[in-house]
Amino acid sequence: MSQFVTSTPLSNMRPIGSPAERTLPRLLAVLDREFPEGIGLTLAEPVHRRDGAGVDWYVEGDEKMTPLRDLPPETAAIYRARLNASVATVLQAAAAYEGRNDPAGRSTASTLRSAVTFPGDAHVWIAGDAAGGRGHIVLTAWGHENHDSLSARRDITATGTIPEAAPAA
């Protein structure tokens, strides 16, 4: 059973990589090949809205979905640490492919980076028992970045660490 998670307007973000490198089947095939035990997070399925203004994101299952930003700071920090570890693992694999200096390696590296690039905490959800720390991380808006996030993406790629969102004003 597919469950709607959220909708993201494309006016706030831009895609990275080529469309082929951002297709869910390709991403899942590369991730499954590289990480048979998984990477500790789920990529929500994108469904482009008919009006072209945004993307709706879905996951399989009916578990409660909680936005990371709605969790108490200490609980959010647990999930953020898990997310940072998963991102670092995927970016390490991407760097290895990039180092091969061949077109297939560069394409695979770009696909891997697409899987763990997203505009920020607002696009991180926890499925299941979020408060108990046993929930599962779900990413929406993967393969996209904020229009103004080139420097933040460089930081993520260099450090493998997702910066915390600024507190709401």
Coordinates of N, CA, C and O in Angstrom, one line a residue:
M1 N 0.8 -1.2 0.0 CA 0.0 0.0 0.0 C 0.9 1.2 0.0 O 1.8 1.4 0.9
S2 N 0.7 2.1 -1.0 CA 1.5 3.3 -1.0 C 0.9 4.4 -0.1 O -0.3 4.5 -0.1
Q3 N 1.7 5.1 0.5 CA 1.3 6.2 1.4 C 1.9 7.5 1.0 O 3.2 7.6 0.8
F4 N 1.1 8.5 0.9 CA 1.6 9.9 0.6 C 2.4 10.4 1.7 O 2.0 10.3 2.9
V5 N 3.6 11.0 1.5 CA 4.4 11.5 2.5 C 4.3 13.0 2.5 O 4.0 13.7 3.5
T6 N 4.7 13.6 1.4 CA 4.7 15.1 1.3 C 4.7 15.5 -0.2 O 4.9 14.7 -1.1
S7 N 4.6 16.8 -0.4 CA 4.7 17.3 -1.8 C 5.7 18.4 -1.7 O 5.8 19.2 -0.7
T8 N 6.6 18.5 -2.7 CA 7.6 19.5 -2.7 C 7.5 20.4 -4.0 O 7.4 19.8 -5.1
P9 N 7.4 21.7 -3.8 CA 7.4 22.5 -5.0 C 8.7 22.6 -5.7 O 9.7 22.8 -5.0
L10 N 8.7 22.5 -7.0 CA 10.0 22.6 -7.8 C 10.5 24.1 -7.8 O 11.7 24.3 -8.1
S11 N 9.7 25.0 -7.5 CA 10.1 26.4 -7.5 C 11.2 26.6 -6.4 O 11.9 27.6 -6.5
N12 N 11.3 25.8 -5.4 CA 12.2 25.9 -4.3 C 13.5 25.1 -4.5 O 14.4 25.2 -3.6
M13 N 13.6 24.3 -5.5 CA 14.7 23.4 -5.6 C 15.0 23.1 -7.0 O 14.2 23.3 -7.9
R14 N 16.2 22.6 -7.3 CA 16.6 22.2 -8.6 C 17.2 20.8 -8.6 O 17.8 20.4 -7.6
P15 N 17.0 20.0 -9.7 CA 17.6 18.7 -9.7 C 19.1 18.7 -9.9 O 19.6 19.6 -10.4
I16 N 19.8 17.6 -9.4 CA 21.2 17.5 -9.7 C 21.4 16.2 -10.5 O 20.5 15.3 -10.5
G17 N 22.4 16.2 -11.3 CA 22.7 15.0 -12.2 C 21.7 15.0 -13.3 O 20.9 15.9 -13.5
S18 N 21.8 13.9 -14.1 CA 20.9 13.8 -15.2 C 19.6 13.1 -14.8 O 19.6 12.4 -13.8
P19 N 18.6 13.2 -15.6 CA 17.3 12.5 -15.2 C 17.5 11.0 -15.1 O 16.9 10.4 -14.2
A20 N 18.4 10.4 -16.0 CA 18.6 9.0 -15.9 C 19.2 8.6 -14.6 O 18.9 7.6 -14.0
E21 N 20.1 9.5 -14.0 CA 20.8 9.2 -12.8 C 19.9 9.4 -11.6 O 20.3 8.9 -10.5
R22 N 18.8 10.0 -11.8 CA 17.8 10.2 -10.7 C 16.6 9.4 -10.7 O 15.7 9.6 -10.0
T23 N 16.6 8.4 -11.6 CA 15.4 7.5 -11.6 C 15.5 6.5 -10.5 O 16.5 6.0 -10.2
L24 N 14.3 6.3 -9.8 CA 14.3 5.5 -8.6 C 14.8 4.0 -9.0 O 15.6 3.5 -8.2
P25 N 14.3 3.4 -10.1 CA 14.8 2.1 -10.4 C 16.4 2.0 -10.5 O 17.0 1.1 -10.0
R26 N 16.9 3.0 -11.2 CA 18.4 3.0 -11.3 C 19.1 3.2 -10.0 O 20.0 2.5 -9.6
L27 N 18.6 4.1 -9.2 CA 19.1 4.4 -7.8 C 19.1 3.1 -7.0 O 20.1 2.7 -6.4
L28 N 17.9 2.5 -7.0 CA 17.8 1.3 -6.2 C 18.7 0.1 -6.6 O 19.2 -0.6 -5.8
A29 N 18.8 0.0 -8.0 CA 19.7 -1.1 -8.5 C 21.1 -0.8 -8.1 O 21.8 -1.8 -7.6
V30 N 21.6 0.4 -8.2 CA 23.0 0.7 -7.8 C 23.2 0.5 -6.3 O 24.1 -0.1 -5.8
L31 N 22.2 1.1 -5.5 CA 22.3 0.9 -4.1 C 22.3 -0.5 -3.6 O 23.1 -1.0 -2.7
D32 N 21.4 -1.3 -4.2 CA 21.3 -2.8 -3.9 C 22.6 -3.5 -4.2 O 23.0 -4.4 -3.5
R33 N 23.2 -3.1 -5.4 CA 24.4 -3.8 -5.8 C 25.6 -3.4 -4.9 O 26.4 -4.2 -4.5
E34 N 25.7 -2.1 -4.5 CA 26.8 -1.6 -3.7 C 26.6 -1.9 -2.2 O 27.6 -2.1 -1.5
F35 N 25.4 -2.0 -1.8 CA 25.1 -2.1 -0.3 C 24.0 -3.2 -0.1 O 22.9 -2.9 0.2
P36 N 24.4 -4.5 -0.3 CA 23.4 -5.5 -0.2 C 22.7 -5.6 1.2 O 21.5 -6.0 1.3
E37 N 23.3 -5.1 2.2 CA 22.7 -5.0 3.5 C 21.9 -3.8 3.8 O 21.4 -3.6 4.8
G38 N 21.9 -2.9 2.8 CA 21.1 -1.6 2.9 C 22.0 -0.5 3.4 O 23.1 -0.7 3.7
I39 N 21.4 0.7 3.3 CA 22.1 1.9 3.7 C 21.5 2.6 4.9 O 21.9 3.7 5.3
G40 N 20.5 2.0 5.5 CA 19.9 2.6 6.7 C 18.9 3.7 6.4 O 18.5 4.4 7.3
L41 N 18.4 3.8 5.2 CA 17.4 4.8 4.9 C 16.6 4.3 3.6 O 17.1 3.5 2.9
T42 N 15.4 4.9 3.5 CA 14.6 4.6 2.4 C 14.4 5.9 1.5 O 14.2 7.0 2.0
L43 N 14.4 5.7 0.2 CA 14.2 6.8 -0.7 C 12.7 6.8 -1.1 O 12.2 5.7 -1.6
A44 N 12.0 7.8 -0.8 CA 10.6 7.9 -1.2 C 10.4 7.9 -2.7 O 11.4 8.4 -3.4
E45 N 9.3 7.4 -3.2 CA 9.1 7.4 -4.6 C 8.6 8.7 -5.1 O 7.5 9.2 -4.6
P46 N 9.2 9.3 -6.1 CA 8.7 10.6 -6.6 C 7.7 10.4 -7.7 O 7.8 9.5 -8.5
V47 N 6.6 11.2 -7.6 CA 5.6 11.2 -8.6 C 5.4 12.7 -9.0 O 5.0 13.5 -8.2
H48 N 5.8 13.0 -10.2 CA 5.7 14.4 -10.7 C 4.3 14.8 -10.9 O 3.5 14.1 -11.5
R49 N 3.9 16.0 -10.3 CA 2.6 16.5 -10.4 C 2.3 16.8 -11.9 O 3.1 17.3 -12.6
R50 N 1.0 16.7 -12.3 CA 0.6 16.9 -13.7 C 0.8 18.4 -14.1 O 1.1 18.6 -15.2
D51 N 0.7 19.3 -13.1 CA 0.9 20.7 -13.4 C 2.3 21.1 -13.6 O 2.7 22.2 -13.9
G52 N 3.2 20.1 -13.3 CA 4.7 20.4 -13.4 C 5.3 21.3 -12.3 O 6.4 21.6 -12.3
A53 N 4.5 21.6 -11.3 CA 4.9 22.6 -10.3 C 5.6 21.9 -9.1 O 6.2 22.6 -8.3
G54 N 5.5 20.6 -9.0 CA 6.1 19.9 -7.9 C 6.2 18.4 -8.0 O 5.8 17.8 -9.0
V55 N 6.6 17.8 -6.9 CA 6.7 16.3 -6.9 C 6.0 15.9 -5.6 O 6.2 16.4 -4.5
D56 N 5.2 14.9 -5.7 CA 4.6 14.2 -4.6 C 5.5 13.0 -4.3 O 6.0 12.3 -5.2
W57 N 5.6 12.7 -3.0 CA 6.5 11.6 -2.6 C 5.7 10.6 -1.8 O 4.9 10.9 -0.9
Y58 N 6.0 9.3 -2.1 CA 5.2 8.2 -1.6 C 6.2 7.1 -1.0 O 7.3 7.0 -1.5
V59 N 5.7 6.3 -0.1 CA 6.5 5.2 0.4 C 5.5 4.0 0.5 O 4.3 4.2 0.6
E60 N 6.0 2.8 0.5 CA 5.2 1.6 0.7 C 5.0 1.4 2.2 O 5.9 1.6 3.0
G61 N 3.8 1.0 2.5 CA 3.5 0.7 3.9 C 2.6 1.7 4.5 O 2.2 2.7 3.9
D62 N 2.2 1.5 5.8 CA 1.2 2.4 6.4 C 1.7 2.9 7.8 O 0.9 3.3 8.6
E63 N 3.0 2.8 8.0 CA 3.6 3.3 9.3 C 3.4 4.8 9.4 O 3.4 5.6 8.4
K64 N 3.3 5.3 10.6 CA 3.2 6.7 10.9 C 4.4 7.4 10.4 O 5.5 6.9 10.6
M65 N 4.3 8.5 9.7 CA 5.4 9.3 9.2 C 5.5 10.6 10.0 O 4.6 11.3 10.1
T66 N 6.7 10.8 10.6 CA 7.0 12.0 11.4 C 8.1 12.8 10.8 O 9.2 12.2 10.5
P67 N 7.9 14.1 10.6 CA 9.0 14.9 10.1 C 10.1 15.0 11.1 O 9.9 15.1 12.3
L68 N 11.4 14.9 10.7 CA 12.5 15.0 11.6 C 12.5 16.3 12.4 O 12.7 16.3 13.6
R69 N 12.1 17.3 11.7 CA 12.1 18.7 12.4 C 11.0 18.7 13.5 O 11.1 19.7 14.3
D70 N 10.1 17.8 13.6 CA 9.1 17.8 14.6 C 9.5 17.0 15.9 O 8.8 17.0 16.9
L71 N 10.6 16.4 15.8 CA 11.1 15.6 16.9 C 11.8 16.5 17.9 O 12.4 17.5 17.6
P72 N 11.9 16.1 19.2 CA 12.7 16.8 20.2 C 14.1 16.8 19.7 O 14.6 15.8 19.1
P73 N 14.9 17.8 20.1 CA 16.3 17.9 19.6 C 17.1 16.7 19.9 O 17.9 16.3 19.0
E74 N 17.0 16.1 21.1 CA 17.8 15.0 21.4 C 17.5 13.7 20.5 O 18.3 12.9 20.1
T75 N 16.2 13.6 20.2 CA 15.8 12.4 19.4 C 16.2 12.7 17.9 O 16.7 11.8 17.3
A76 N 16.0 13.9 17.5 CA 16.4 14.3 16.1 C 17.9 14.1 15.9 O 18.3 13.6 14.9
A77 N 18.7 14.3 17.0 CA 20.1 14.2 16.9 C 20.5 12.7 16.6 O 21.5 12.4 15.9
I78 N 19.7 11.8 17.2 CA 20.0 10.4 17.0 C 19.8 10.0 15.5 O 20.6 9.4 14.9
Y79 N 18.7 10.5 15.0 CA 18.4 10.2 13.6 C 19.4 10.9 12.7 O 19.8 10.4 11.7
R80 N 19.7 12.1 13.0 CA 20.7 12.9 12.2 C 22.0 12.2 12.1 O 22.7 12.1 11.1
A81 N 22.5 11.6 13.3 CA 23.7 10.9 13.3 C 23.6 9.6 12.4 O 24.6 9.3 11.7
R82 N 22.5 8.9 12.5 CA 22.3 7.8 11.6 C 22.4 8.2 10.1 O 23.0 7.5 9.3
L83 N 21.7 9.3 9.9 CA 21.6 9.8 8.5 C 23.0 10.2 8.0 O 23.4 9.8 6.9
N84 N 23.7 10.9 8.8 CA 25.1 11.3 8.5 C 26.0 10.1 8.2 O 26.8 10.2 7.2
A85 N 25.8 9.1 9.0 CA 26.6 7.9 8.7 C 26.3 7.2 7.4 O 27.2 6.8 6.7
S86 N 25.0 7.2 7.1 CA 24.6 6.6 5.8 C 25.1 7.4 4.7 O 25.6 6.9 3.7
V87 N 24.9 8.7 4.8 CA 25.4 9.6 3.7 C 26.9 9.5 3.5 O 27.4 9.3 2.4
A88 N 27.7 9.4 4.6 CA 29.1 9.3 4.5 C 29.5 8.0 3.8 O 30.4 7.9 2.9
T89 N 28.8 6.9 4.1 CA 29.1 5.6 3.4 C 28.8 5.7 1.9 O 29.6 5.2 1.1
V90 N 27.7 6.3 1.6 CA 27.3 6.4 0.1 C 28.3 7.3 -0.6 O 28.8 7.0 -1.7
L91 N 28.7 8.4 0.0 CA 29.6 9.3 -0.6 C 31.0 8.7 -0.8 O 31.7 9.0 -1.7
Q92 N 31.4 7.8 0.2 CA 32.7 7.1 0.1 C 32.7 6.2 -1.2 O 33.6 6.1 -1.9
A93 N 31.6 5.5 -1.4 CA 31.4 4.6 -2.5 C 31.4 5.5 -3.8 O 32.1 5.1 -4.8
A94 N 30.7 6.6 -3.8 CA 30.7 7.5 -4.9 C 32.1 8.0 -5.3 O 32.5 8.1 -6.5
A95 N 32.9 8.4 -4.3 CA 34.3 8.8 -4.5 C 35.1 7.7 -5.1 O 36.0 8.0 -6.0
A96 N 34.9 6.5 -4.7 CA 35.7 5.4 -5.3 C 35.3 5.2 -6.8 O 36.2 5.0 -7.6
Y97 N 34.1 5.3 -7.2 CA 33.7 5.3 -8.6 C 34.2 6.4 -9.3 O 34.7 6.3 -10.5
E98 N 34.2 7.6 -8.8 CA 34.7 8.8 -9.4 C 36.2 8.7 -9.7 O 36.7 9.1 -10.8
G99 N 36.9 8.0 -8.8 CA 38.3 7.8 -9.0 C 38.7 6.9 -10.1 O 39.9 6.8 -10.5
R100 N 37.7 6.1 -10.6 CA 38.0 5.2 -11.7 C 38.3 5.9 -13.0 O 38.9 5.3 -13.9
N101 N 37.9 7.2 -13.1 CA 38.1 8.0 -14.3 C 37.6 7.3 -15.6 O 38.3 7.3 -16.6
D102 N 36.4 6.8 -15.6 CA 35.8 6.3 -16.8 C 34.3 6.7 -16.8 O 33.8 7.1 -15.7
P103 N 33.7 6.8 -17.9 CA 32.3 7.3 -18.0 C 31.3 6.5 -17.1 O 30.5 7.1 -16.5
A104 N 31.4 5.2 -17.1 CA 30.5 4.4 -16.3 C 30.7 4.7 -14.8 O 29.8 4.8 -14.0
G105 N 32.0 4.8 -14.4 CA 32.3 5.1 -13.0 C 31.7 6.5 -12.6 O 31.2 6.7 -11.5
R106 N 31.9 7.5 -13.5 CA 31.4 8.8 -13.2 C 29.9 8.8 -13.1 O 29.3 9.5 -12.2
S107 N 29.2 8.1 -14.0 CA 27.8 8.0 -14.0 C 27.3 7.3 -12.7 O 26.3 7.8 -12.0
T108 N 27.9 6.3 -12.3 CA 27.5 5.6 -11.0 C 27.8 6.5 -9.8 O 27.0 6.6 -8.9
A109 N 28.9 7.2 -9.8 CA 29.2 8.2 -8.7 C 28.1 9.2 -8.6 O 27.6 9.5 -7.5
S110 N 27.7 9.7 -9.8 CA 26.6 10.8 -9.8 C 25.3 10.2 -9.3 O 24.6 10.8 -8.5
T111 N 25.0 9.0 -9.7 CA 23.8 8.3 -9.2 C 23.8 8.1 -7.7 O 22.8 8.4 -7.0
L112 N 24.9 7.7 -7.1 CA 25.1 7.5 -5.7 C 24.9 8.9 -5.0 O 24.2 9.0 -3.9
R113 N 25.5 9.9 -5.5 CA 25.4 11.2 -4.9 C 23.9 11.7 -4.9 O 23.5 12.4 -4.0
S114 N 23.3 11.4 -6.0 CA 21.8 11.8 -6.1 C 21.0 11.2 -5.0 O 20.1 11.8 -4.5
A115 N 21.3 10.0 -4.6 CA 20.6 9.3 -3.6 C 20.6 10.0 -2.2 O 19.7 9.9 -1.4
V116 N 21.7 10.7 -2.0 CA 21.9 11.2 -0.6 C 22.0 12.8 -0.6 O 22.5 13.4 0.3
T117 N 21.6 13.4 -1.8 CA 21.6 14.8 -1.8 C 20.1 15.2 -1.7 O 19.3 14.8 -2.5
F118 N 19.8 16.1 -0.8 CA 18.4 16.6 -0.6 C 18.5 18.0 0.0 O 19.5 18.3 0.6
P119 N 17.5 18.8 -0.1 CA 17.5 20.2 0.4 C 17.7 20.4 1.9 O 18.0 21.5 2.2
G120 N 17.5 19.4 2.7 CA 17.7 19.7 4.1 C 16.7 18.9 5.0 O 16.0 18.0 4.5
D121 N 16.7 19.2 6.3 CA 15.9 18.5 7.3 C 14.4 18.4 7.0 O 13.8 17.5 7.4
A122 N 13.9 19.4 6.3 CA 12.5 19.4 6.0 C 12.1 18.2 5.1 O 10.9 17.9 5.0
H123 N 13.1 17.6 4.5 CA 12.8 16.5 3.6 C 13.2 15.1 4.2 O 13.4 14.1 3.5
V124 N 13.4 15.1 5.5 CA 13.8 13.9 6.2 C 12.6 13.5 7.1 O 12.1 14.3 7.9
W125 N 12.1 12.3 6.9 CA 11.0 11.8 7.7 C 11.4 10.5 8.4 O 12.3 9.8 8.0
I126 N 10.7 10.2 9.5 CA 10.9 9.0 10.2 C 9.6 8.2 10.1 O 8.5 8.6 10.5
A127 N 9.8 6.9 9.7 CA 8.6 6.0 9.6 C 8.6 5.1 10.8 O 9.7 4.6 11.2
G128 N 7.5 4.9 11.4 CA 7.3 4.0 12.6 C 7.5 4.8 13.9 O 7.1 5.9 14.0
D129 N 8.2 4.1 14.8 CA 8.4 4.6 16.2 C 9.5 5.6 16.2 O 10.6 5.4 16.7
A130 N 9.1 6.8 15.8 CA 10.1 7.9 15.8 C 10.6 8.3 17.2 O 11.8 8.5 17.4
A131 N 9.6 8.5 18.1 CA 10.0 8.9 19.4 C 10.8 7.9 20.2 O 11.7 8.3 21.0
G132 N 10.6 6.6 19.9 CA 11.4 5.6 20.6 C 12.8 5.4 20.0 O 13.5 4.5 20.5
G133 N 13.1 6.1 18.9 CA 14.4 5.9 18.3 C 14.5 4.7 17.4 O 15.6 4.3 17.0
R134 N 13.4 4.0 17.2 CA 13.4 2.8 16.4 C 12.8 3.0 15.0 O 12.5 2.0 14.3
G135 N 12.6 4.2 14.7 CA 12.0 4.5 13.4 C 13.0 4.3 12.3 O 14.2 4.1 12.5
H136 N 12.5 4.4 11.0 CA 13.3 4.2 9.8 C 13.4 5.5 9.1 O 12.3 6.2 8.9
I137 N 14.5 6.0 8.7 CA 14.7 7.2 8.0 C 14.2 7.1 6.5 O 14.5 6.2 5.8
V138 N 13.4 8.1 6.1 CA 12.9 8.2 4.8 C 13.3 9.6 4.2 O 13.1 10.6 4.9
L139 N 13.9 9.6 3.0 CA 14.2 10.8 2.4 C 13.2 11.2 1.3 O 12.9 10.3 0.5
T140 N 12.8 12.4 1.2 CA 12.1 13.0 0.1 C 12.9 14.0 -0.5 O 13.9 14.5 0.1
A141 N 12.6 14.4 -1.7 CA 13.4 15.4 -2.4 C 14.8 15.0 -2.7 O 15.7 15.9 -3.0
W142 N 15.1 13.7 -2.6 CA 16.5 13.3 -2.9 C 16.7 13.6 -4.4 O 15.8 13.6 -5.2
G143 N 18.0 13.8 -4.8 CA 18.3 14.2 -6.1 C 18.1 15.6 -6.4 O 18.1 16.0 -7.6
H144 N 17.7 16.4 -5.4 CA 17.5 17.8 -5.6 C 18.2 18.6 -4.5 O 18.6 18.1 -3.5
E145 N 18.4 19.9 -4.8 CA 19.0 20.8 -3.8 C 18.2 22.1 -3.9 O 17.6 22.4 -4.9
N146 N 18.4 22.9 -2.8 CA 17.8 24.3 -2.9 C 18.5 25.1 -3.9 O 19.7 24.8 -4.3
H147 N 17.8 26.0 -4.5 CA 18.4 26.9 -5.5 C 19.7 27.5 -5.0 O 20.6 27.8 -5.8
D148 N 19.8 27.8 -3.7 CA 20.9 28.5 -3.2 C 21.8 27.6 -2.4 O 22.6 28.1 -1.5
S149 N 21.9 26.3 -2.7 CA 22.6 25.4 -1.8 C 23.9 24.8 -2.4 O 24.4 23.9 -1.9
L150 N 24.4 25.5 -3.4 CA 25.7 24.9 -4.0 C 26.8 24.8 -2.9 O 27.4 23.8 -2.8
S151 N 26.9 25.8 -2.1 CA 28.0 25.7 -1.1 C 27.7 24.7 0.0 O 28.5 24.0 0.4
A152 N 26.4 24.5 0.3 CA 26.0 23.5 1.3 C 26.3 22.1 0.7 O 26.7 21.2 1.4
R153 N 26.0 21.9 -0.6 CA 26.2 20.6 -1.2 C 27.7 20.3 -1.2 O 28.1 19.2 -0.9
R154 N 28.6 21.3 -1.4 CA 30.0 21.1 -1.4 C 30.4 20.6 0.0 O 31.2 19.8 0.2
D155 N 29.8 21.3 1.1 CA 30.1 20.9 2.4 C 29.7 19.5 2.7 O 30.5 18.7 3.3
I156 N 28.5 19.1 2.3 CA 28.1 17.7 2.5 C 29.0 16.7 1.7 O 29.4 15.7 2.3
T157 N 29.3 17.0 0.5 CA 30.2 16.1 -0.3 C 31.6 16.0 0.4 O 32.2 14.9 0.4
A158 N 32.1 17.1 0.9 CA 33.4 17.1 1.5 C 33.4 16.4 2.8 O 34.4 15.7 3.2
T159 N 32.4 16.6 3.6 CA 32.4 16.1 5.0 C 31.6 14.9 5.2 O 31.7 14.2 6.2
G160 N 30.6 14.6 4.4 CA 29.6 13.5 4.6 C 28.7 13.8 5.8 O 28.0 12.9 6.3
T161 N 28.6 15.1 6.2 CA 27.7 15.5 7.3 C 26.7 16.5 6.8 O 27.0 17.5 6.2
I162 N 25.4 16.1 7.1 CA 24.3 17.0 6.8 C 24.2 18.1 7.9 O 24.1 17.8 9.0
P163 N 24.3 19.4 7.4 CA 24.2 20.5 8.4 C 22.8 20.5 9.1 O 21.8 20.2 8.4
E164 N 22.8 20.9 10.3 CA 21.5 21.0 11.0 C 20.7 22.2 10.4 O 21.4 23.2 10.0
A165 N 19.4 22.0 10.4 CA 18.6 23.1 9.9 C 18.7 24.3 10.9 O 18.8 24.1 12.1
A166 N 18.6 25.5 10.3 CA 18.5 26.7 11.2 C 17.2 26.6 12.0 O 16.2 26.2 11.5
P167 N 17.2 27.1 13.3 CA 16.0 27.1 14.0 C 15.0 28.0 13.4 O 15.3 29.0 12.8
A168 N 13.7 27.7 13.4 CA 12.6 28.5 12.9 C 12.5 29.8 13.6 O 12.7 29.8 14.8
A169 N 12.3 30.9 12.9 CA 12.3 32.2 13.5 C 10.9 32.4 14.2 O 9.9 31.8 13.9

